[in-house]
XYZ file of C-alpha atoms in Angstrom:
262
model
C -0.672 159.691 10.478
C -3.689 158.628 12.051
C -6.207 161.325 12.870
C -8.941 161.623 15.481
C -11.552 164.204 15.674
C -13.187 165.112 19.191
C -11.926 161.613 20.734
C -13.185 159.331 17.863
C -11.636 158.266 14.485
C -11.949 160.935 12.237
C -14.437 160.584 9.393
C -14.355 161.888 5.868
C -16.861 164.597 6.895
C -14.504 165.559 9.915
C -11.614 165.804 7.582
C -13.368 167.971 4.922
C -14.436 170.430 7.694
C -10.813 170.646 8.643
C -9.799 171.700 5.140
C -11.189 175.124 5.606
C -8.180 177.529 5.834
C -9.076 178.918 9.177
C -7.849 177.370 12.389
C -4.680 177.010 14.675
C -2.563 173.997 15.928
C 0.284 172.969 18.109
C 2.822 170.416 17.235
C 4.401 168.303 20.124
C 6.576 165.240 20.824
C 5.637 162.708 23.086
C 8.074 160.058 24.969
C 6.944 157.757 27.387
C 3.311 159.094 27.495
C 4.758 162.513 28.559
C 5.465 165.996 27.001
C 7.808 168.809 27.850
C 6.098 171.948 28.099
C 2.526 170.387 27.992
C 1.062 173.201 29.762
C 2.341 175.775 27.207
C 1.009 173.734 24.287
C -2.498 173.808 26.101
C -2.221 177.312 26.838
C -1.288 178.091 23.247
C -4.601 176.264 22.180
C -6.817 178.050 24.470
C -5.580 181.330 23.525
C -5.839 180.747 19.919
C -9.394 179.538 20.231
C -10.599 182.461 22.171
C -8.841 184.492 19.544
C -10.192 183.109 16.215
C -13.403 181.545 17.346
C -14.559 183.554 20.408
C -14.976 180.228 22.123
C -13.538 178.601 25.275
C -11.410 175.307 24.881
C -11.476 172.757 27.737
C -7.534 171.982 28.245
C -8.330 168.681 30.251
C -10.545 167.539 27.512
C -8.084 167.991 24.834
C -5.445 166.316 27.190
C -7.814 163.316 27.442
C -8.366 163.025 23.742
C -4.547 163.226 23.140
C -3.912 160.366 25.539
C -6.755 158.562 24.151
C -5.270 158.567 20.430
C -2.233 157.303 21.955
C -3.869 154.400 23.815
C -5.839 153.531 20.669
C -2.589 153.604 18.567
C -0.796 151.661 21.463
C 1.882 154.010 21.363
C 3.769 155.949 24.014
C 6.124 157.751 21.825
C 4.784 159.873 19.062
C 4.568 163.212 17.282
C 1.158 164.693 17.755
C -0.449 167.722 15.991
C -3.499 169.016 17.591
C -5.624 171.156 15.290
C -8.578 173.166 16.384
C -11.049 174.141 13.689
C -15.013 174.661 13.476
C -17.258 172.866 10.987
C -19.588 175.722 12.283
C -17.513 178.549 11.422
C -19.161 180.799 8.617
C -16.781 183.341 7.044
C -19.828 185.490 6.290
C -20.567 185.690 9.988
C -17.052 185.691 11.528
C -17.891 187.312 14.706
C -20.447 184.796 15.727
C -18.905 182.492 18.562
C -19.078 178.890 17.509
C -18.291 175.535 19.044
C -14.790 173.990 17.836
C -13.593 170.749 16.713
C -10.288 169.168 17.817
C -8.350 167.029 15.528
C -5.224 165.023 17.080
C -3.080 163.390 14.460
C -0.582 160.738 15.531
C 2.539 159.995 13.643
C 6.075 158.390 14.414
C 8.244 160.551 16.754
C 10.708 162.856 15.565
C 14.018 164.137 16.968
C 16.019 166.412 14.534
C 19.566 166.075 14.821
C 22.035 168.787 15.760
C 23.187 169.257 12.488
C 24.578 172.720 11.499
C 22.374 174.761 9.131
C 23.052 177.821 6.826
C 20.257 180.638 6.536
C 19.369 183.284 4.447
C 17.407 186.172 5.531
C 14.067 187.233 3.681
C 11.632 189.879 4.445
C 8.451 188.702 5.512
C 6.170 188.951 8.405
C 3.740 186.208 9.283
C 0.099 187.341 9.508
C -1.304 187.160 13.123
C 2.343 186.200 14.118
C 1.654 185.211 18.030
C -0.991 182.596 16.800
C 0.212 179.174 15.412
C -2.502 179.297 12.515
C -2.897 177.097 9.824
C -1.840 179.348 7.108
C 1.511 177.852 6.613
C 1.970 178.383 2.776
C 4.174 181.160 2.682
C 6.568 179.341 5.486
C 7.126 176.179 3.551
C 7.671 178.477 0.142
C 10.383 180.397 1.833
C 12.173 177.270 2.899
C 11.765 175.746 -0.619
C 13.376 179.045 -2.059
C 16.163 178.709 0.547
C 16.892 175.245 -0.541
C 16.794 176.314 -4.153
C 19.126 178.892 -3.513
C 21.757 176.538 -1.797
C 21.139 177.090 1.902
C 19.160 175.270 4.554
C 16.274 177.634 5.678
C 15.122 181.102 5.869
C 15.417 183.401 8.461
C 12.483 186.358 8.478
C 13.146 189.989 8.863
C 10.712 192.583 9.230
C 10.314 195.915 7.377
C 11.956 197.579 10.213
C 15.198 195.451 9.534
C 14.852 193.447 12.746
C 15.017 189.635 12.818
C 11.806 187.752 14.036
C 11.837 183.908 13.611
C 12.564 181.237 11.335
C 10.056 179.563 9.056
C 8.944 176.997 11.571
C 11.262 177.666 14.607
C 12.794 180.313 16.900
C 16.204 181.681 16.926
C 18.604 182.838 19.561
C 21.871 184.480 19.263
C 25.124 184.480 21.530
C 27.991 186.896 22.289
C 30.601 185.779 24.896
C 28.341 184.407 27.731
C 25.021 186.354 26.918
C 22.187 184.598 25.185
C 20.046 186.842 23.039
C 16.397 186.319 21.827
C 15.150 188.541 19.268
C 12.322 190.834 20.504
C 10.075 191.220 17.500
C 6.467 190.011 16.354
C 6.751 186.324 16.086
C 5.319 183.085 17.292
C 6.671 182.455 20.829
C 7.541 178.763 20.832
C 7.253 176.300 23.433
C 11.009 175.329 23.412
C 11.973 178.977 23.333
C 10.141 179.464 26.661
C 11.639 176.261 28.155
C 15.100 177.418 27.283
C 14.537 180.790 28.556
C 13.176 179.419 31.867
C 16.049 176.694 32.373
C 18.955 178.805 30.933
C 20.348 180.033 34.372
C 22.896 182.246 32.481
C 23.093 185.660 31.284
C 20.452 186.130 28.680
C 18.433 189.066 27.240
C 15.241 189.727 25.031
C 15.903 192.567 22.640
C 15.627 193.933 19.206
C 18.015 192.324 16.834
C 18.803 194.287 13.557
C 20.473 192.575 10.570
C 23.503 194.988 11.257
C 24.014 193.290 14.677
C 24.632 189.777 13.174
C 28.467 190.589 13.079
C 28.550 190.786 16.815
C 27.583 187.477 17.522
C 29.556 184.239 17.585
C 26.773 181.656 17.817
C 23.219 180.954 17.078
C 20.615 178.240 17.592
C 17.190 177.338 16.365
C 14.893 175.467 18.320
C 11.156 174.117 18.075
C 9.158 171.168 19.548
C 11.172 168.440 17.500
C 14.600 169.689 18.629
C 17.447 172.211 18.823
C 20.254 172.632 16.036
C 23.052 175.146 15.624
C 23.240 177.833 13.065
C 26.495 177.555 10.936
C 25.928 180.890 9.076
C 23.414 183.588 8.426
C 23.880 185.196 4.749
C 27.613 186.149 4.843
C 28.141 185.973 8.526
C 29.766 182.670 10.185
C 28.827 181.731 13.540
C 31.742 179.315 14.675
C 30.665 178.883 18.286
C 27.153 177.513 17.473
C 27.795 173.826 17.971
C 28.952 174.483 21.603
C 26.062 176.775 22.238
C 23.683 174.075 20.970
C 25.191 171.400 23.052
C 24.613 173.523 26.260
C 21.119 174.245 24.972
C 20.395 170.538 24.703
C 21.761 169.801 28.194
C 19.336 172.640 29.703
C 16.323 170.877 27.814
C 17.262 167.589 28.755
C 16.875 168.835 32.375
C 13.272 169.941 31.657
C 10.672 167.752 33.333
C 8.193 165.846 31.053
C 4.567 166.066 32.010
C 2.291 162.950 31.335
C -0.698 163.012 29.392
C -2.665 160.888 31.733
C -4.371 162.686 34.480
């Protein structure tokens, strides 16, 4: 993974500043120099910067830095992680607006296969769930514990008993021909929004309780790296998930790609 900070190769000082556990990011896939939902990723970065740092972020500049990093690496297909932090941030004066730094990391492209996965539910609520912040320790630990328990990943349930999201992905359920997105405090992912916009069929956004799982026959998970079927949640089998996943992948295949170059 090659990092670039504010449009130039990152130095040791840059990376040391990024180690402060305060910031936010977005992860995206680039194919042929273009991104699906690029505007959504840039909006996420702008909103996170305003909320965490009280500063404005220039989306055109960030876009140019992303494109520039790909050009230097001489690649058109890649995974990008764009992290916004600030070497000027002082936790003693957290309300002071500060200029931010943008770290663009370039890595090989990823396309997660559509392999069915089994989930277990855990009681957990991310802090500031609407922000894709760098506090990811609990997410990775819950996934690790799920694997130790013999399943593939963890699905979060709030104290109110309502399903919210997975460790690093969103989830949607289906019953008959209706797609249901859980209405709960969660990070609203770019692929979730792209699927909602392009679905075309009947869909709902409503609270989904654990007790509702038996009423569904399919589920899919999604993030910027792909879409995959959910075979089982706890003791509930979801036998039609592969067909639902195939349909979702067709929807996403019809979503336009936005070029990083201006």
